[in-house]
């Protein structure tokens, strides 16, 4: 197994892409820390992993709270050893016309999607430096490369993630720490379940036709799967990508190409 003996923290691990990442890394032998603000969801994923014979622990974590992140980092080091992999997956998303984008939505989106990754990297990188190396994957988005309407806070946060990723990778590449970002297109998770109606309103579509709309638009003629993204994350965490750092990798069926 590729990741035997490795300790991996996945924020947002209770649902969607984060959940898929937890299951995948556990399947490759990693000790998996499922960290999510939704404690019940984190518990459920850890339980699933343990039932399959893997090693996992659930933590309730709000990525906007530095004290909680620090506490998690110390506990993981004590119980599982140094953190080798940190996947910053926790995220929130709101599709709304600009004048309905309240200051509260802006603050919340930037706090979770961007500042949360910055705070988590502080704890992750401190341990990785002590341990002589490590690997971080930050979840950005296609919306971190191209701005779309009704999506100001989310796009700003995901563009920011790419800047954060590049800056960290430059600073720590010489210390054996790689930092990359992943930029998925559309993957149908609970995030899309919640925002499908708002997207339909923006494009004047029947809410049930939103995914068909994307399918027609994407060159590969399908939306992405959780597996498409977790395969990319696994590659970035593996030694097969040992010369790749500071990159923002598209996983989008050919939708955008830069
Ligand atoms: N689904 C897509 O199409 C898509 C596309 C591009 C990027 N992404 C990004 O991928 C990541 C995962 O998205 P998903 O589609 O799996 O969404 P999801 O809603 O299924 O999962 C997000 C998880 O993050 C957790 N979370 C939210 N706020 C948190 C906080 N403050 N602290 C800790 N955990 C918190 C939620 O409880 C949830 O379990 C997000 O960063 C999202 O922006 C998703």
PDB file of N, CA and C and ligand atoms in Angstrom, residues 11-18 35-38 41 61-64 88-93 108 112-113 117 139-142 154 158 182-192 194, ligand 1:
ATOM      1  N   UNK A  11      -9.266  18.098   6.177  1.00  0.00           N
ATOM      2  CA  UNK A  11     -10.336  18.979   6.664  1.00  0.00           C
ATOM      3  C   UNK A  11     -11.521  18.864   5.702  1.00  0.00           C
ATOM      4  N   UNK A  12     -12.715  19.032   6.232  1.00  0.00           N
ATOM      5  CA  UNK A  12     -13.893  18.822   5.383  1.00  0.00           C
ATOM      6  C   UNK A  12     -14.057  17.352   5.041  1.00  0.00           C
ATOM      7  N   UNK A  13     -13.457  16.497   5.848  1.00  0.00           N
ATOM      8  CA  UNK A  13     -13.450  15.060   5.556  1.00  0.00           C
ATOM      9  C   UNK A  13     -14.784  14.365   5.730  1.00  0.00           C
ATOM     10  N   UNK A  14     -15.778  15.080   6.232  1.00  0.00           N
ATOM     11  CA  UNK A  14     -17.066  14.441   6.509  1.00  0.00           C
ATOM     12  C   UNK A  14     -17.967  14.276   5.301  1.00  0.00           C
ATOM     13  N   UNK A  15     -17.631  14.909   4.190  1.00  0.00           N
ATOM     14  CA  UNK A  15     -18.581  14.910   3.068  1.00  0.00           C
ATOM     15  C   UNK A  15     -17.852  15.019   1.730  1.00  0.00           C
ATOM     16  N   UNK A  16     -18.519  14.587   0.679  1.00  0.00           N
ATOM     17  CA  UNK A  16     -18.101  14.849  -0.701  1.00  0.00           C
ATOM     18  C   UNK A  16     -16.663  14.454  -1.019  1.00  0.00           C
ATOM     19  N   UNK A  17     -15.917  15.405  -1.551  1.00  0.00           N
ATOM     20  CA  UNK A  17     -14.540  15.146  -1.997  1.00  0.00           C
ATOM     21  C   UNK A  17     -13.649  14.811  -0.796  1.00  0.00           C
ATOM     22  N   UNK A  18     -13.876  15.497   0.335  1.00  0.00           N
ATOM     23  CA  UNK A  18     -13.082  15.222   1.540  1.00  0.00           C
ATOM     24  C   UNK A  18     -13.307  13.806   2.039  1.00  0.00           C
ATOM     25  N   UNK A  35     -11.355  15.495   9.816  1.00  0.00           N
ATOM     26  CA  UNK A  35     -11.607  16.725  10.573  1.00  0.00           C
ATOM     27  C   UNK A  35     -12.719  17.511   9.894  1.00  0.00           C
ATOM     28  N   UNK A  36     -13.783  17.766  10.622  1.00  0.00           N
ATOM     29  CA  UNK A  36     -14.910  18.469   9.996  1.00  0.00           C
ATOM     30  C   UNK A  36     -15.690  19.222  11.074  1.00  0.00           C
ATOM     31  N   UNK A  37     -16.291  20.333  10.672  1.00  0.00           N
ATOM     32  CA  UNK A  37     -17.126  21.090  11.606  1.00  0.00           C
ATOM     33  C   UNK A  37     -18.391  20.284  11.923  1.00  0.00           C
ATOM     34  N   UNK A  38     -18.768  19.413  11.028  1.00  0.00           N
ATOM     35  CA  UNK A  38     -19.911  18.516  11.226  1.00  0.00           C
ATOM     36  C   UNK A  38     -19.389  17.225  11.877  1.00  0.00           C
ATOM     37  N   UNK A  41     -20.857  13.791  10.843  1.00  0.00           N
ATOM     38  CA  UNK A  41     -20.384  13.337   9.528  1.00  0.00           C
ATOM     39  C   UNK A  41     -18.951  12.804   9.629  1.00  0.00           C
ATOM     40  N   UNK A  61     -13.679  19.970  13.973  1.00  0.00           N
ATOM     41  CA  UNK A  61     -12.753  21.089  13.735  1.00  0.00           C
ATOM     42  C   UNK A  61     -13.432  22.175  12.922  1.00  0.00           C
ATOM     43  N   UNK A  62     -13.321  23.402  13.417  1.00  0.00           N
ATOM     44  CA  UNK A  62     -13.706  24.568  12.620  1.00  0.00           C
ATOM     45  C   UNK A  62     -12.403  25.176  12.120  1.00  0.00           C
ATOM     46  N   UNK A  63     -12.187  25.154  10.815  1.00  0.00           N
ATOM     47  CA  UNK A  63     -10.900  25.602  10.268  1.00  0.00           C
ATOM     48  C   UNK A  63     -10.664  27.103  10.432  1.00  0.00           C
ATOM     49  N   UNK A  64     -11.678  27.830  10.875  1.00  0.00           N
ATOM     50  CA  UNK A  64     -11.466  29.262  11.102  1.00  0.00           C
ATOM     51  C   UNK A  64     -10.949  29.527  12.524  1.00  0.00           C
ATOM     52  N   UNK A  88      -6.329  20.387   2.662  1.00  0.00           N
ATOM     53  CA  UNK A  88      -7.237  21.485   3.012  1.00  0.00           C
ATOM     54  C   UNK A  88      -8.435  21.451   2.080  1.00  0.00           C
ATOM     55  N   UNK A  89      -9.449  20.693   2.486  1.00  0.00           N
ATOM     56  CA  UNK A  89     -10.614  20.493   1.616  1.00  0.00           C
ATOM     57  C   UNK A  89     -11.849  21.267   2.083  1.00  0.00           C
ATOM     58  N   UNK A  90     -11.931  21.601   3.382  1.00  0.00           N
ATOM     59  CA  UNK A  90     -13.138  22.248   3.917  1.00  0.00           C
ATOM     60  C   UNK A  90     -13.478  23.478   3.081  1.00  0.00           C
ATOM     61  N   UNK A  91     -14.743  23.598   2.737  1.00  0.00           N
ATOM     62  CA  UNK A  91     -15.127  24.748   1.925  1.00  0.00           C
ATOM     63  C   UNK A  91     -16.619  25.014   1.991  1.00  0.00           C
ATOM     64  N   UNK A  92     -16.974  26.270   1.698  1.00  0.00           N
ATOM     65  CA  UNK A  92     -18.381  26.669   1.599  1.00  0.00           C
ATOM     66  C   UNK A  92     -18.556  27.461   0.299  1.00  0.00           C
ATOM     67  N   UNK A  93     -19.781  27.522  -0.178  1.00  0.00           N
ATOM     68  CA  UNK A  93     -20.024  28.143  -1.480  1.00  0.00           C
ATOM     69  C   UNK A  93     -21.412  28.748  -1.533  1.00  0.00           C
ATOM     70  N   UNK A 108     -17.551  35.015   5.737  1.00  0.00           N
ATOM     71  CA  UNK A 108     -17.622  33.577   6.020  1.00  0.00           C
ATOM     72  C   UNK A 108     -16.875  32.771   4.948  1.00  0.00           C
ATOM     73  N   UNK A 112     -13.480  30.606   5.796  1.00  0.00           N
ATOM     74  CA  UNK A 112     -13.389  29.139   5.697  1.00  0.00           C
ATOM     75  C   UNK A 112     -12.451  28.743   4.551  1.00  0.00           C
ATOM     76  N   UNK A 113     -12.703  29.276   3.354  1.00  0.00           N
ATOM     77  CA  UNK A 113     -12.020  28.770   2.163  1.00  0.00           C
ATOM     78  C   UNK A 113     -10.565  29.231   2.062  1.00  0.00           C
ATOM     79  N   UNK A 117      -7.330  27.752   5.337  1.00  0.00           N
ATOM     80  CA  UNK A 117      -6.175  27.025   4.767  1.00  0.00           C
ATOM     81  C   UNK A 117      -4.865  27.619   5.280  1.00  0.00           C
ATOM     82  N   UNK A 139      -7.477  22.672  -1.658  1.00  0.00           N
ATOM     83  CA  UNK A 139      -8.568  22.619  -2.626  1.00  0.00           C
ATOM     84  C   UNK A 139      -8.869  24.024  -3.123  1.00  0.00           C
ATOM     85  N   UNK A 140      -8.572  24.241  -4.403  1.00  0.00           N
ATOM     86  CA  UNK A 140      -9.022  25.473  -5.054  1.00  0.00           C
ATOM     87  C   UNK A 140     -10.224  25.071  -5.902  1.00  0.00           C
ATOM     88  N   UNK A 141     -10.290  25.525  -7.132  1.00  0.00           N
ATOM     89  CA  UNK A 141     -11.465  25.259  -7.974  1.00  0.00           C
ATOM     90  C   UNK A 141     -11.181  25.818  -9.357  1.00  0.00           C
ATOM     91  N   UNK A 142     -11.976  25.392 -10.329  1.00  0.00           N
ATOM     92  CA  UNK A 142     -11.963  26.074 -11.625  1.00  0.00           C
ATOM     93  C   UNK A 142     -12.283  27.551 -11.407  1.00  0.00           C
ATOM     94  N   UNK A 154     -16.735  33.436  -3.483  1.00  0.00           N
ATOM     95  CA  UNK A 154     -16.139  32.106  -3.725  1.00  0.00           C
ATOM     96  C   UNK A 154     -14.937  32.225  -4.672  1.00  0.00           C
ATOM     97  N   UNK A 158     -11.018  31.268  -3.856  1.00  0.00           N
ATOM     98  CA  UNK A 158     -10.322  30.185  -4.563  1.00  0.00           C
ATOM     99  C   UNK A 158      -9.136  30.706  -5.393  1.00  0.00           C
ATOM    100  N   UNK A 182      -5.561  21.764  -6.146  1.00  0.00           N
ATOM    101  CA  UNK A 182      -6.371  21.046  -7.128  1.00  0.00           C
ATOM    102  C   UNK A 182      -7.562  21.939  -7.488  1.00  0.00           C
ATOM    103  N   UNK A 183      -7.868  21.975  -8.777  1.00  0.00           N
ATOM    104  CA  UNK A 183      -8.941  22.850  -9.276  1.00  0.00           C
ATOM    105  C   UNK A 183     -10.001  22.028 -10.017  1.00  0.00           C
ATOM    106  N   UNK A 184     -10.939  21.458  -9.260  1.00  0.00           N
ATOM    107  CA  UNK A 184     -11.988  20.691  -9.944  1.00  0.00           C
ATOM    108  C   UNK A 184     -12.962  21.602 -10.676  1.00  0.00           C
ATOM    109  N   UNK A 185     -13.586  21.048 -11.718  1.00  0.00           N
ATOM    110  CA  UNK A 185     -14.742  21.701 -12.345  1.00  0.00           C
ATOM    111  C   UNK A 185     -15.957  21.359 -11.493  1.00  0.00           C
ATOM    112  N   UNK A 186     -16.978  20.801 -12.112  1.00  0.00           N
ATOM    113  CA  UNK A 186     -18.207  20.480 -11.356  1.00  0.00           C
ATOM    114  C   UNK A 186     -18.205  19.012 -10.927  1.00  0.00           C
ATOM    115  N   UNK A 187     -18.389  18.798  -9.616  1.00  0.00           N
ATOM    116  CA  UNK A 187     -18.525  17.453  -9.048  1.00  0.00           C
ATOM    117  C   UNK A 187     -19.801  17.476  -8.221  1.00  0.00           C
ATOM    118  N   UNK A 188     -20.713  16.538  -8.473  1.00  0.00           N
ATOM    119  CA  UNK A 188     -22.002  16.605  -7.775  1.00  0.00           C
ATOM    120  C   UNK A 188     -21.875  16.068  -6.348  1.00  0.00           C
ATOM    121  N   UNK A 189     -21.825  16.986  -5.386  1.00  0.00           N
ATOM    122  CA  UNK A 189     -21.738  16.648  -3.957  1.00  0.00           C
ATOM    123  C   UNK A 189     -22.840  17.425  -3.237  1.00  0.00           C
ATOM    124  N   UNK A 190     -22.795  17.385  -1.897  1.00  0.00           N
ATOM    125  CA  UNK A 190     -23.831  18.134  -1.166  1.00  0.00           C
ATOM    126  C   UNK A 190     -23.692  19.632  -1.427  1.00  0.00           C
ATOM    127  N   UNK A 191     -22.481  20.074  -1.790  1.00  0.00           N
ATOM    128  CA  UNK A 191     -22.296  21.496  -2.117  1.00  0.00           C
ATOM    129  C   UNK A 191     -23.180  21.883  -3.310  1.00  0.00           C
ATOM    130  N   UNK A 192     -23.185  21.027  -4.333  1.00  0.00           N
ATOM    131  CA  UNK A 192     -24.004  21.327  -5.518  1.00  0.00           C
ATOM    132  C   UNK A 192     -25.480  21.088  -5.259  1.00  0.00           C
ATOM    133  N   UNK A 194     -26.973  21.828  -2.646  1.00  0.00           N
ATOM    134  CA  UNK A 194     -27.478  23.036  -1.973  1.00  0.00           C
ATOM    135  C   UNK A 194     -27.562  24.230  -2.915  1.00  0.00           C
TER     136      UNK A 194
HETATM  137  N1  LIG B   1     -18.130  19.968  -5.713  1.00  0.00           N
HETATM  138  C1  LIG B   1     -17.571  20.739  -6.638  1.00  0.00           C
HETATM  139  O1  LIG B   1     -18.062  20.845  -7.767  1.00  0.00           O
HETATM  140  C2  LIG B   1     -16.297  21.470  -6.321  1.00  0.00           C
HETATM  141  C3  LIG B   1     -15.626  22.084  -7.389  1.00  0.00           C
HETATM  142  C4  LIG B   1     -14.456  22.771  -7.120  1.00  0.00           C
HETATM  143  C5  LIG B   1     -13.967  22.854  -5.845  1.00  0.00           C
HETATM  144  N2  LIG B   1     -14.655  22.257  -4.827  1.00  0.00           N
HETATM  145  C6  LIG B   1     -14.098  22.385  -3.474  1.00  0.00           C
HETATM  146  O2  LIG B   1     -13.881  21.094  -2.940  1.00  0.00           O
HETATM  147  C7  LIG B   1     -14.021  21.151  -1.526  1.00  0.00           C
HETATM  148  C8  LIG B   1     -15.001  20.094  -1.069  1.00  0.00           C
HETATM  149  O3  LIG B   1     -16.263  20.377  -1.627  1.00  0.00           O
HETATM  150  P1  LIG B   1     -17.458  19.321  -1.709  1.00  0.00           P
HETATM  151  O4  LIG B   1     -18.097  19.530  -3.006  1.00  0.00           O
HETATM  152  O5  LIG B   1     -16.974  17.985  -1.331  1.00  0.00           O
HETATM  153  O6  LIG B   1     -18.432  19.959  -0.604  1.00  0.00           O
HETATM  154  P2  LIG B   1     -19.227  19.337   0.634  1.00  0.00           P
HETATM  155  O7  LIG B   1     -20.175  20.407   1.039  1.00  0.00           O
HETATM  156  O8  LIG B   1     -19.756  17.985   0.302  1.00  0.00           O
HETATM  157  O9  LIG B   1     -18.083  19.181   1.751  1.00  0.00           O
HETATM  158  C9  LIG B   1     -17.514  20.278   2.402  1.00  0.00           C
HETATM  159  C10 LIG B   1     -17.196  19.874   3.829  1.00  0.00           C
HETATM  160  O10 LIG B   1     -16.541  20.987   4.483  1.00  0.00           O
HETATM  161  C11 LIG B   1     -17.043  21.052   5.795  1.00  0.00           C
HETATM  162  N3  LIG B   1     -16.858  22.399   6.360  1.00  0.00           N
HETATM  163  C12 LIG B   1     -17.523  23.535   6.037  1.00  0.00           C
HETATM  164  N4  LIG B   1     -17.104  24.557   6.815  1.00  0.00           N
HETATM  165  C13 LIG B   1     -16.142  24.060   7.630  1.00  0.00           C
HETATM  166  C14 LIG B   1     -15.333  24.619   8.654  1.00  0.00           C
HETATM  167  N5  LIG B   1     -15.444  25.912   9.010  1.00  0.00           N
HETATM  168  N6  LIG B   1     -14.426  23.823   9.271  1.00  0.00           N
HETATM  169  C15 LIG B   1     -14.332  22.505   8.946  1.00  0.00           C
HETATM  170  N7  LIG B   1     -15.089  21.921   8.011  1.00  0.00           N
HETATM  171  C16 LIG B   1     -15.986  22.688   7.355  1.00  0.00           C
HETATM  172  C17 LIG B   1     -18.524  20.666   5.679  1.00  0.00           C
HETATM  173  O11 LIG B   1     -19.077  20.286   6.920  1.00  0.00           O
HETATM  174  C18 LIG B   1     -18.438  19.539   4.666  1.00  0.00           C
HETATM  175  O12 LIG B   1     -18.290  18.283   5.294  1.00  0.00           O
HETATM  176  C19 LIG B   1     -14.436  22.576  -1.183  1.00  0.00           C
HETATM  177  O13 LIG B   1     -13.294  23.334  -0.810  1.00  0.00           O
HETATM  178  C20 LIG B   1     -15.010  23.079  -2.500  1.00  0.00           C
HETATM  179  O14 LIG B   1     -14.943  24.476  -2.590  1.00  0.00           O
HETATM  180  C21 LIG B   1     -15.809  21.566  -5.031  1.00  0.00           C
END
